[in-house]
Amino acid sequence: MSPATPAPPQADAVEDDTEAALWSAFKDAGSGAARARLFGRHAAFARNIARRHYRERAWGDLDFRDLQQLAYAGLLEALDRFDPNRGAPFRAFAAHRISGSIQDGLTRESEVREQVSWRHRARRERLGSLVDRTAEPGDTAQAMETLAEIAVGLAIGFMLEGTGLFVGGDREEGDAAPDAATAYDSLAWKEMVAQLRAEVAALPEREHAILREHYMNGVDFDQLAALLGLSKGRISQLHRAALLLLRKRLRERGHFRLGR
């Protein structure tokens, strides 16, 4: 972790979730949790700007989610530069910076043709975070447990991304959640999704923020690192820890009986 971007304390919770209270907690008290909440509140606004840019022309080699990450970078900059005491509405202030971030990013990346799409990059990051790098070579039992952890972690990620528990980042505001679980339309599936929803809500603030922003708003690990003031490696560790904690709690309730 870089000394210049220390992690916010785990106890950095925000009780009052109103816009004014969040700005006060962020600007006056330096609350990282308030900054993350503000980001989540305005992420859809940033996505809509990215969507407008995407529709204005055919990008060819760029995925919409790549523009979305550029929009998120502009939103982060706007959050840090905005002064709520001046009385100007935040979104009017942020719109110019979000569009500028998209335009600057496209200029930098327009020559790149082998760019990895957001979806492939995100799934690679998720998979990488689930690999247990402490396992000893030749430890078959540990290897099997790691495979079980990866399988369940990816399954939980699928549930978070595809069942409507969280909203995909490339859909219009107000769109209905996709019915990705049609093939699993059973009482057991619905009970597991309901239990997962409850367990996600009970996660610590920082782990909840990582899952919320990654699976709800499509924020990649690089942007999460910038948002939460952590290294990308630490984000990967916290993502893995959150999924393993969800796995443990779901197994205790009879779900995901993989592994030992």
GROMACS .gro file of N, CA, C and O in nm, residues 47 51 55 63-65 68 119 167-172 175 216-217:
model
   68
   47ARG      N    1  -2.236   0.715  -1.539
   47ARG     CA    2  -2.263   0.616  -1.643
   47ARG      C    3  -2.345   0.674  -1.757
   47ARG      O    4  -2.323   0.643  -1.874
   51ARG      N    5  -2.257   0.679  -2.141
   51ARG     CA    6  -2.348   0.622  -2.240
   51ARG      C    7  -2.374   0.720  -2.354
   51ARG      O    8  -2.382   0.683  -2.471
   55ARG      N    9  -2.283   0.660  -2.751
   55ARG     CA   10  -2.385   0.662  -2.856
   55ARG      C   11  -2.356   0.765  -2.965
   55ARG      O   12  -2.412   0.758  -3.074
   63ASP      N   13  -1.510  -0.109  -2.562
   63ASP     CA   14  -1.629  -0.156  -2.494
   63ASP      C   15  -1.690  -0.040  -2.416
   63ASP      O   16  -1.618   0.048  -2.366
   64PHE      N   17  -1.823  -0.040  -2.402
   64PHE     CA   18  -1.887   0.066  -2.325
   64PHE      C   19  -1.830   0.075  -2.184
   64PHE      O   20  -1.813   0.184  -2.128
   65ARG      N   21  -1.797  -0.040  -2.125
   65ARG     CA   22  -1.749  -0.038  -1.988
   65ARG      C   23  -1.613   0.029  -1.974
   65ARG      O   24  -1.576   0.075  -1.867
   68GLN      N   25  -1.704   0.371  -1.927
   68GLN     CA   26  -1.760   0.381  -1.793
   68GLN      C   27  -1.649   0.401  -1.690
   68GLN      O   28  -1.662   0.483  -1.598
  119ARG      N   29  -1.527  -0.663  -1.929
  119ARG     CA   30  -1.578  -0.788  -1.873
  119ARG      C   31  -1.467  -0.890  -1.855
  119ARG      O   32  -1.457  -0.955  -1.751
  167VAL      N   33  -2.733  -0.419  -0.976
  167VAL     CA   34  -2.770  -0.376  -1.111
  167VAL      C   35  -2.646  -0.368  -1.197
  167VAL      O   36  -2.543  -0.315  -1.157
  168GLY      N   37  -2.653  -0.420  -1.319
  168GLY     CA   38  -2.541  -0.412  -1.413
  168GLY      C   39  -2.517  -0.270  -1.458
  168GLY      O   40  -2.609  -0.192  -1.475
  169GLY      N   41  -2.389  -0.235  -1.480
  169GLY     CA   42  -2.355  -0.098  -1.507
  169GLY      C   43  -2.394  -0.046  -1.644
  169GLY      O   44  -2.393   0.074  -1.666
  170ASP      N   45  -2.430  -0.134  -1.740
  170ASP     CA   46  -2.457  -0.085  -1.875
  170ASP      C   47  -2.606  -0.080  -1.906
  170ASP      O   48  -2.644  -0.071  -2.021
  171ARG      N   49  -2.693  -0.083  -1.804
  171ARG     CA   50  -2.835  -0.073  -1.829
  171ARG      C   51  -2.884   0.067  -1.799
  171ARG      O   52  -2.828   0.138  -1.717
  172GLU      N   53  -2.990   0.106  -1.866
  172GLU     CA   54  -3.049   0.236  -1.843
  172GLU      C   55  -3.109   0.243  -1.703
  172GLU      O   56  -3.151   0.143  -1.647
  175ASP      N   57  -3.439   0.041  -1.575
  175ASP     CA   58  -3.460  -0.085  -1.644
  175ASP      C   59  -3.485  -0.196  -1.543
  175ASP      O   60  -3.431  -0.194  -1.433
  216MET      N   61  -2.250  -0.381  -0.859
  216MET     CA   62  -2.365  -0.297  -0.889
  216MET      C   63  -2.332  -0.193  -0.996
  216MET      O   64  -2.405  -0.176  -1.092
  217ASN      N   65  -2.217  -0.126  -0.979
  217ASN     CA   66  -2.184  -0.016  -1.068
  217ASN      C   67  -2.074  -0.051  -1.169
  217ASN      O   68  -2.037   0.032  -1.251
   0.00000   0.00000   0.00000
